[in-house]
PDB file of N, CA and C in Angstrom:
ATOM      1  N   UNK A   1    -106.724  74.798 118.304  1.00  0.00           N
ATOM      2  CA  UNK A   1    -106.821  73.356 118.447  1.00  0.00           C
ATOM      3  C   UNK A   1    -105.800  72.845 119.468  1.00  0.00           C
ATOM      4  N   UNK A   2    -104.803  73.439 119.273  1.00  0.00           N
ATOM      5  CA  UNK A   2    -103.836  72.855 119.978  1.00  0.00           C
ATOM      6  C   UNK A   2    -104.289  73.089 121.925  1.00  0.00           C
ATOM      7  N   UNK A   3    -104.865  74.326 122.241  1.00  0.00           N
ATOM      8  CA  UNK A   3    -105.343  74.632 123.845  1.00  0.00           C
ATOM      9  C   UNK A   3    -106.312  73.843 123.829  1.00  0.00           C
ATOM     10  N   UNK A   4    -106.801  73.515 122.969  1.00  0.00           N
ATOM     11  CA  UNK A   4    -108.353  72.669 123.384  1.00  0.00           C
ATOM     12  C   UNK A   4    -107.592  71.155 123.382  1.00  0.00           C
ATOM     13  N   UNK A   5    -106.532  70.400 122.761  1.00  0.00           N
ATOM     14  CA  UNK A   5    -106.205  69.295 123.271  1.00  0.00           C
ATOM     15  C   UNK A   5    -105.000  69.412 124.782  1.00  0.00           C
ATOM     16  N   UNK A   6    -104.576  70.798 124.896  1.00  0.00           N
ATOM     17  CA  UNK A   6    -104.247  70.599 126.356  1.00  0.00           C
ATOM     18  C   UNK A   6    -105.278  70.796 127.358  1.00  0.00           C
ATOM     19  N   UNK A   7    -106.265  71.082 127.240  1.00  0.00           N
ATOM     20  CA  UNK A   7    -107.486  71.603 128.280  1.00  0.00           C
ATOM     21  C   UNK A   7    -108.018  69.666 127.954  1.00  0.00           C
ATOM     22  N   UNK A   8    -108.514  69.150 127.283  1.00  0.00           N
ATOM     23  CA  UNK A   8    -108.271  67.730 127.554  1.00  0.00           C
ATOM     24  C   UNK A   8    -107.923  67.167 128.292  1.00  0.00           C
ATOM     25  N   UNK A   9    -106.802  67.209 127.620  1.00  0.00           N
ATOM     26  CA  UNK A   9    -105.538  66.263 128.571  1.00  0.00           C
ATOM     27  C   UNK A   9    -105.469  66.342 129.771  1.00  0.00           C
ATOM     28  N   UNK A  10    -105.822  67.598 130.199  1.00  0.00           N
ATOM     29  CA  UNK A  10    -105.791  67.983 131.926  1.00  0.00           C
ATOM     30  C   UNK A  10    -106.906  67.305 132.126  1.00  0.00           C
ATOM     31  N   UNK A  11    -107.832  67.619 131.758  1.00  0.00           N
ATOM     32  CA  UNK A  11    -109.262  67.090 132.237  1.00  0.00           C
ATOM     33  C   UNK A  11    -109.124  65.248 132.649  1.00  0.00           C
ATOM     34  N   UNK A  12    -108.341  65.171 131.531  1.00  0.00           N
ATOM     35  CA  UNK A  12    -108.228  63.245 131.577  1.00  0.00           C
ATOM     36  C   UNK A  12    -107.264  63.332 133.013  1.00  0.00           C
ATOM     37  N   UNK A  13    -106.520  64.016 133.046  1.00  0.00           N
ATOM     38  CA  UNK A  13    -105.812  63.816 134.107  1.00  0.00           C
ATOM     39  C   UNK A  13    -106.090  64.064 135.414  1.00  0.00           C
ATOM     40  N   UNK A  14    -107.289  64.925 135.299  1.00  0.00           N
ATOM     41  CA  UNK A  14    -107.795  65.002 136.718  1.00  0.00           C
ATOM     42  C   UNK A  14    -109.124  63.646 136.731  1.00  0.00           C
ATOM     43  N   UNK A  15    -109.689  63.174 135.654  1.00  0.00           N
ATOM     44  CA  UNK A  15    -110.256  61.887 136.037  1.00  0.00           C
ATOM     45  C   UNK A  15    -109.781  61.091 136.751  1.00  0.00           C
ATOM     46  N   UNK A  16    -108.416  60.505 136.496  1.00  0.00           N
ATOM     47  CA  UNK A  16    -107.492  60.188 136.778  1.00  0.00           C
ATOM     48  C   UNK A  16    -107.344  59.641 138.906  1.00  0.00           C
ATOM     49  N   UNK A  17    -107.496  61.203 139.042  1.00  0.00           N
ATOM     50  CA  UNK A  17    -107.993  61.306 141.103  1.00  0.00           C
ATOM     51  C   UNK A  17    -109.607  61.303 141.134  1.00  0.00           C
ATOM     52  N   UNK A  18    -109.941  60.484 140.633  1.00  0.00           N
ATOM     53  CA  UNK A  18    -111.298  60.109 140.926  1.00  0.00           C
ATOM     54  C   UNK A  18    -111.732  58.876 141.316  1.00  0.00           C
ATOM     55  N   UNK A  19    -112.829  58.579 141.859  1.00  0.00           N
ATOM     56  CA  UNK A  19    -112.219  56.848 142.321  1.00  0.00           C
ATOM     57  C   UNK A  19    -112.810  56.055 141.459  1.00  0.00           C
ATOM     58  N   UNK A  20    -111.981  54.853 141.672  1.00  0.00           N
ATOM     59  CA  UNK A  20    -112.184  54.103 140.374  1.00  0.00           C
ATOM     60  C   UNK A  20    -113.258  53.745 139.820  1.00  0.00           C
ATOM     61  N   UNK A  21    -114.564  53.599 140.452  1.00  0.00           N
ATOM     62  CA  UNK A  21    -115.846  53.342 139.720  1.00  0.00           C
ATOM     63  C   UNK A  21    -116.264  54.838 139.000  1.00  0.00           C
ATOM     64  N   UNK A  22    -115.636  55.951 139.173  1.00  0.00           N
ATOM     65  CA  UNK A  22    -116.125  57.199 138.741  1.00  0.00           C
ATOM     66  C   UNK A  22    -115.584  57.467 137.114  1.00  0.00           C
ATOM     67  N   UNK A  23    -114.118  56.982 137.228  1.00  0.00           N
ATOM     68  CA  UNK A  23    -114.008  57.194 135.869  1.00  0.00           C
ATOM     69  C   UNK A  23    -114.145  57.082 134.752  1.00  0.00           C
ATOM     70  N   UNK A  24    -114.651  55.301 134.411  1.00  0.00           N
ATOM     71  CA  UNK A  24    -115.049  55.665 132.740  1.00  0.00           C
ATOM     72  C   UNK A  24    -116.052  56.440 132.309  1.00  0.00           C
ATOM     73  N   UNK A  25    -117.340  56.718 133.680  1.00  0.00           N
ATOM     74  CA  UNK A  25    -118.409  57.675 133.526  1.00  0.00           C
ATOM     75  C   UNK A  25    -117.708  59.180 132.998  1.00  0.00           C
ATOM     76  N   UNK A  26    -116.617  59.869 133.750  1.00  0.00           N
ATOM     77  CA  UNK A  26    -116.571  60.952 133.464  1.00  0.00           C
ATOM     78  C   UNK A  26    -115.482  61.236 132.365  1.00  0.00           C
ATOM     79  N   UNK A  27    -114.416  60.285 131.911  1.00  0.00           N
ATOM     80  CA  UNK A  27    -113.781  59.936 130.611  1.00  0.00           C
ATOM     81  C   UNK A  27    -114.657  59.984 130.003  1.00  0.00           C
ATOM     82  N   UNK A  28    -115.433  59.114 129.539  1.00  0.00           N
ATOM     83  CA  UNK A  28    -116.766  59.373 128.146  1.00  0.00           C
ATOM     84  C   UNK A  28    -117.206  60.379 128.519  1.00  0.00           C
ATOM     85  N   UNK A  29    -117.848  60.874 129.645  1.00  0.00           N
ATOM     86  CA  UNK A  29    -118.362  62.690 129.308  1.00  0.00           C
ATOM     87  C   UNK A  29    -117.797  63.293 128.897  1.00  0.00           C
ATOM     88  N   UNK A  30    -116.184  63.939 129.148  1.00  0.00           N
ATOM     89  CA  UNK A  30    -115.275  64.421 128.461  1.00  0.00           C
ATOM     90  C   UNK A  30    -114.908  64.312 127.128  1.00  0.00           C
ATOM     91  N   UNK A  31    -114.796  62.870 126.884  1.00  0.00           N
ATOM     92  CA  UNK A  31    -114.567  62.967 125.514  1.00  0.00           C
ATOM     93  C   UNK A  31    -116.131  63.260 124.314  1.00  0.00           C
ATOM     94  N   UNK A  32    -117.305  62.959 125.362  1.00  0.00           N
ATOM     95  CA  UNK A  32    -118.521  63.298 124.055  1.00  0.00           C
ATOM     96  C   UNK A  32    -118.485  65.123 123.954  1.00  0.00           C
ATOM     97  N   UNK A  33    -118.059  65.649 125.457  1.00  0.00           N
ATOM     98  CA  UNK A  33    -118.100  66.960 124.937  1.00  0.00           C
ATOM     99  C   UNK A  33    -117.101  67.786 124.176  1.00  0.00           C
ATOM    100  N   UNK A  34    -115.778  67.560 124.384  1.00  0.00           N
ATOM    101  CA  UNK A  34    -115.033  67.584 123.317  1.00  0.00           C
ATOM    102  C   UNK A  34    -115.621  67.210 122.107  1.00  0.00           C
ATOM    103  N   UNK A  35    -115.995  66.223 122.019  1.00  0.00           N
ATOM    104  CA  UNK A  35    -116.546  65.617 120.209  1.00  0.00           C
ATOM    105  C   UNK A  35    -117.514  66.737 119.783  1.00  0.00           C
ATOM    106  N   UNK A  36    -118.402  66.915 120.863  1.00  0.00           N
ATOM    107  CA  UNK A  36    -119.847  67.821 120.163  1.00  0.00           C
ATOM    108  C   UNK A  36    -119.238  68.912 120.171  1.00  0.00           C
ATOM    109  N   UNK A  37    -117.960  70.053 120.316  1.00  0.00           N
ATOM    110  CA  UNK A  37    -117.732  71.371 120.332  1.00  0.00           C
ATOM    111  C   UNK A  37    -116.217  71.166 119.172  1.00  0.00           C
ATOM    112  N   UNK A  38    -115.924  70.343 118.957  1.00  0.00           N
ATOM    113  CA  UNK A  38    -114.955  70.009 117.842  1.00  0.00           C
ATOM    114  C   UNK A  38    -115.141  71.277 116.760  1.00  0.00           C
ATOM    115  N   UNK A  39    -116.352  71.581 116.365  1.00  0.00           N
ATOM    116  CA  UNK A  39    -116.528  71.967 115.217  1.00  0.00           C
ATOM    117  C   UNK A  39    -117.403  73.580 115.159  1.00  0.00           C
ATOM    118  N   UNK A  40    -116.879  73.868 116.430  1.00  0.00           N
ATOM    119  CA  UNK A  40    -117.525  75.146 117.247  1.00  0.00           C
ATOM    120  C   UNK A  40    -116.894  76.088 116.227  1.00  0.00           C
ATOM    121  N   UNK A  41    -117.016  77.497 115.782  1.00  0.00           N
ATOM    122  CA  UNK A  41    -116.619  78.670 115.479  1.00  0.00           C
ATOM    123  C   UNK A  41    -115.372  78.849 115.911  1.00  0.00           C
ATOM    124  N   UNK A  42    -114.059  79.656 115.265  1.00  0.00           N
ATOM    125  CA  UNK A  42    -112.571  79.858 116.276  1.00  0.00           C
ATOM    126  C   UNK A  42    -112.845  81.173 116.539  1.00  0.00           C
ATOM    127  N   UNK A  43    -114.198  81.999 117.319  1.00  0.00           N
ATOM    128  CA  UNK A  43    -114.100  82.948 117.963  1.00  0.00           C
ATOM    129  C   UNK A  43    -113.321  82.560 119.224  1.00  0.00           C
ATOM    130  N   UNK A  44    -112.399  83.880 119.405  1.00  0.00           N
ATOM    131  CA  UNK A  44    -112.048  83.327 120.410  1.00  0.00           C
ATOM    132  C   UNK A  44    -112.717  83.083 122.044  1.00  0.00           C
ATOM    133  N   UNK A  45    -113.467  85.056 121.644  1.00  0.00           N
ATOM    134  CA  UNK A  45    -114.374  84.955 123.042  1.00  0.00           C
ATOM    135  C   UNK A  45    -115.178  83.369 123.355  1.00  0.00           C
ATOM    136  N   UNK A  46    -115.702  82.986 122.404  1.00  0.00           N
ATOM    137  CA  UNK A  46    -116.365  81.656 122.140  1.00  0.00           C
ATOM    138  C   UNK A  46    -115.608  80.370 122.908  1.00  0.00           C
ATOM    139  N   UNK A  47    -114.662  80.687 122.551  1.00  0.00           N
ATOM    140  CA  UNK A  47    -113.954  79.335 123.057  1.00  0.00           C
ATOM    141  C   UNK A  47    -113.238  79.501 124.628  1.00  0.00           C
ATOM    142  N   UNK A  48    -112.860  80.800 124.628  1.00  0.00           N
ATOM    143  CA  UNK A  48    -112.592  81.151 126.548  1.00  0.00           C
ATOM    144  C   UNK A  48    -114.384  80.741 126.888  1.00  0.00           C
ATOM    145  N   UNK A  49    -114.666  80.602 126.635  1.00  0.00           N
ATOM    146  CA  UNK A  49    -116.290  80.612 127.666  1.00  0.00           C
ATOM    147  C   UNK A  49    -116.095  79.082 127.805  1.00  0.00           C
ATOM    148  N   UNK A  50    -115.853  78.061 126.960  1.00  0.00           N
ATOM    149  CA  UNK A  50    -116.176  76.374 126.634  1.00  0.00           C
ATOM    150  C   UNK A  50    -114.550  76.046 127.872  1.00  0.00           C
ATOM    151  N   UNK A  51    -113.951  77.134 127.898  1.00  0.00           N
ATOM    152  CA  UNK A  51    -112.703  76.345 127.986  1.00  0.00           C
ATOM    153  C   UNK A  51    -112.840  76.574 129.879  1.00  0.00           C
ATOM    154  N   UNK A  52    -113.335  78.009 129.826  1.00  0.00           N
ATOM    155  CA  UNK A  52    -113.609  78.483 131.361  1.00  0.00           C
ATOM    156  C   UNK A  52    -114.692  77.570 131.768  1.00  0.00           C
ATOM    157  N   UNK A  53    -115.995  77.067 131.294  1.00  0.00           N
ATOM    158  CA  UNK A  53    -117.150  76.016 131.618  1.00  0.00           C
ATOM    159  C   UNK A  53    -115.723  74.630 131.798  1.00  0.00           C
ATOM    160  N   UNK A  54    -115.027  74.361 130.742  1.00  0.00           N
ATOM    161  CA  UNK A  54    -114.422  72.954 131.376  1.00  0.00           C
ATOM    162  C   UNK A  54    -113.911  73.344 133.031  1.00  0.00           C
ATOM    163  N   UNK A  55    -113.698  74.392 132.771  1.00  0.00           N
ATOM    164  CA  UNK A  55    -112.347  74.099 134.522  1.00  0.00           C
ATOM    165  C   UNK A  55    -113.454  73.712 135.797  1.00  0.00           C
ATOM    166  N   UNK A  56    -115.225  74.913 135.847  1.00  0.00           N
ATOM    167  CA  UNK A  56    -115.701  75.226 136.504  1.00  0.00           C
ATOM    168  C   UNK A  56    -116.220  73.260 136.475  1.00  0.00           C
ATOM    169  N   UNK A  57    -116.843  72.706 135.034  1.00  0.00           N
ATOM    170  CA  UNK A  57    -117.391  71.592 135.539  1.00  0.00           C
ATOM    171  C   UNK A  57    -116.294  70.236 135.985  1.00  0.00           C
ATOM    172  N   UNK A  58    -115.140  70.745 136.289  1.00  0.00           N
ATOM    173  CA  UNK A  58    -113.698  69.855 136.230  1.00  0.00           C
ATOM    174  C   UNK A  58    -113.856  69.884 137.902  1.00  0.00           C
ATOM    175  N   UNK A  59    -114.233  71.554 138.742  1.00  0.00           N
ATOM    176  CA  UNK A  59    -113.642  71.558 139.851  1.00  0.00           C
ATOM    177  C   UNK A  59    -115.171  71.386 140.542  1.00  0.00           C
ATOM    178  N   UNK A  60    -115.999  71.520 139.873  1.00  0.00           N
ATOM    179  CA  UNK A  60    -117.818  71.033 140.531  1.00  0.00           C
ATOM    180  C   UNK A  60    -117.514  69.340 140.988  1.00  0.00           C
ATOM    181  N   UNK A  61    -117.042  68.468 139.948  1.00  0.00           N
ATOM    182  CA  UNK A  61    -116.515  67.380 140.260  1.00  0.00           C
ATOM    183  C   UNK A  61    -115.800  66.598 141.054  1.00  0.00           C
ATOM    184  N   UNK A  62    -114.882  67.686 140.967  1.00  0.00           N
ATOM    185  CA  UNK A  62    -113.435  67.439 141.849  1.00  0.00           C
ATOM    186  C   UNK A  62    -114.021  67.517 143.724  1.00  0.00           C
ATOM    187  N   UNK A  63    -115.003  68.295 143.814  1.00  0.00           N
ATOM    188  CA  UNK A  63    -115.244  68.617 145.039  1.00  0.00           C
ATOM    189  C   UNK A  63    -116.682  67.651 145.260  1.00  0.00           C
ATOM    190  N   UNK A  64    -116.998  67.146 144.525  1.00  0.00           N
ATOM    191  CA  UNK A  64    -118.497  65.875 144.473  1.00  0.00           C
ATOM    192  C   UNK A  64    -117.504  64.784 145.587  1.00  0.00           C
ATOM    193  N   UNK A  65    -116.197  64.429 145.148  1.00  0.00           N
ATOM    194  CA  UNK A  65    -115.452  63.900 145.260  1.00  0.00           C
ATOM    195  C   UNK A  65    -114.925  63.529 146.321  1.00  0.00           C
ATOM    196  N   UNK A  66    -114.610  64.759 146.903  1.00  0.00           N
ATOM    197  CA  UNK A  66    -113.897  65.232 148.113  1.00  0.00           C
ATOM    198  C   UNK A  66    -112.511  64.915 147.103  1.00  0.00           C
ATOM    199  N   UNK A  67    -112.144  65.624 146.437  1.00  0.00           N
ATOM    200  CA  UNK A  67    -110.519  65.568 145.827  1.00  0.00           C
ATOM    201  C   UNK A  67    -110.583  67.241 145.575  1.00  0.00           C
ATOM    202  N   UNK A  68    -109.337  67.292 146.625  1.00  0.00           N
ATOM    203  CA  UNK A  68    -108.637  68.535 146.456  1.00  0.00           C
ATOM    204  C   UNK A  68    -108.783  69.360 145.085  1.00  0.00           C
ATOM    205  N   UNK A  69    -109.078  70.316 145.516  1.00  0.00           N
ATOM    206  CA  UNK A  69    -109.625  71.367 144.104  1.00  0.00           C
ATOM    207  C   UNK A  69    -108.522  71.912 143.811  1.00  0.00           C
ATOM    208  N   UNK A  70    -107.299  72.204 144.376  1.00  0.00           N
ATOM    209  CA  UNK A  70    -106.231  72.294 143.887  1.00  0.00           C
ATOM    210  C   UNK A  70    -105.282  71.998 142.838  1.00  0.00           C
ATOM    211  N   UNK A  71    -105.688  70.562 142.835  1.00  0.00           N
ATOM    212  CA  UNK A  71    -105.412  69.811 141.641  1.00  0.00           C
ATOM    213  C   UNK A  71    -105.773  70.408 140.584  1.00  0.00           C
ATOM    214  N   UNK A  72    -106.717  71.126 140.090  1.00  0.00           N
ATOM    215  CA  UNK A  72    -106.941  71.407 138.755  1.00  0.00           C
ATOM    216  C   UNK A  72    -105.890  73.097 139.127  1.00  0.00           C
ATOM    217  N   UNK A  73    -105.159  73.018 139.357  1.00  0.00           N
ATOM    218  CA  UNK A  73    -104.704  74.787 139.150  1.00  0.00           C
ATOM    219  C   UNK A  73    -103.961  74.343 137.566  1.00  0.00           C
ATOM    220  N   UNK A  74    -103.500  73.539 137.338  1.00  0.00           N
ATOM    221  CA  UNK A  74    -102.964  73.424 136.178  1.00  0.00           C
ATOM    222  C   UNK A  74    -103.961  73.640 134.569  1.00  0.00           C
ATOM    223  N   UNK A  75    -105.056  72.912 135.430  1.00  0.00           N
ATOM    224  CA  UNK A  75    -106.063  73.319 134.209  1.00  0.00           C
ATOM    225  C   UNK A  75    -106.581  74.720 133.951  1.00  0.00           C
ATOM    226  N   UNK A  76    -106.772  74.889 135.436  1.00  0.00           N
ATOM    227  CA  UNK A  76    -107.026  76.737 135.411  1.00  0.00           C
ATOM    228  C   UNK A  76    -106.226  77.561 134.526  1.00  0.00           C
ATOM    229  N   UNK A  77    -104.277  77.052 134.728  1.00  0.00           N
ATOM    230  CA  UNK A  77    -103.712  78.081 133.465  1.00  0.00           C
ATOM    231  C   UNK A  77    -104.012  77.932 132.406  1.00  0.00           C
ATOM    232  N   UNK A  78    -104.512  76.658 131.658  1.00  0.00           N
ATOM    233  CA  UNK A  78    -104.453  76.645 130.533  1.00  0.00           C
ATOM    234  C   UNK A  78    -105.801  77.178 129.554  1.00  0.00           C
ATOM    235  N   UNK A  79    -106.953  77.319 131.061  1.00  0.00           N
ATOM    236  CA  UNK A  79    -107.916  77.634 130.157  1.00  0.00           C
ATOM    237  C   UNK A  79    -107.960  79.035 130.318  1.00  0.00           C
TER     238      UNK A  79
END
């Protein structure tokens, strides 16, 4: 529980460099998918896959954007 609210937090934080009409769209995506996997299995293989899908759909975004994909290296460690 505790990696899945730092893999969050990053995520909110890379909303964050998005421009301003982009973010409450991708804040509420974030937080409905967090909500719907809340209650996922604690395999772990299970949860590296949800946590590796956040970074990949974090940096698909990031580059929709034109915002430096760099920015997420922080999320990369954590997932």
């Amino acid at each position: 529980m505790k990696r899945a609210l730092k893999v969050y937090g990053e995520v909110l934080r890379l909303v964050r460099l998005l421009p301003a009409d982009a973010r409450p769209y991708y804040a509420k995506y974030a937080r409905e998918n967090f909500v719907n996997y809340r209650d996922v299995d604690e395999d772990p293989s299970h949860l590296d896959e949800l946590y590796h899908r956040a970074y990949v759909h974090s940096t698909w975004v990031l580059n929709k954007y034109s915002v430096n994909e760099a920015a997420a290296d922080k999320l990369k460690q954590v997932c």
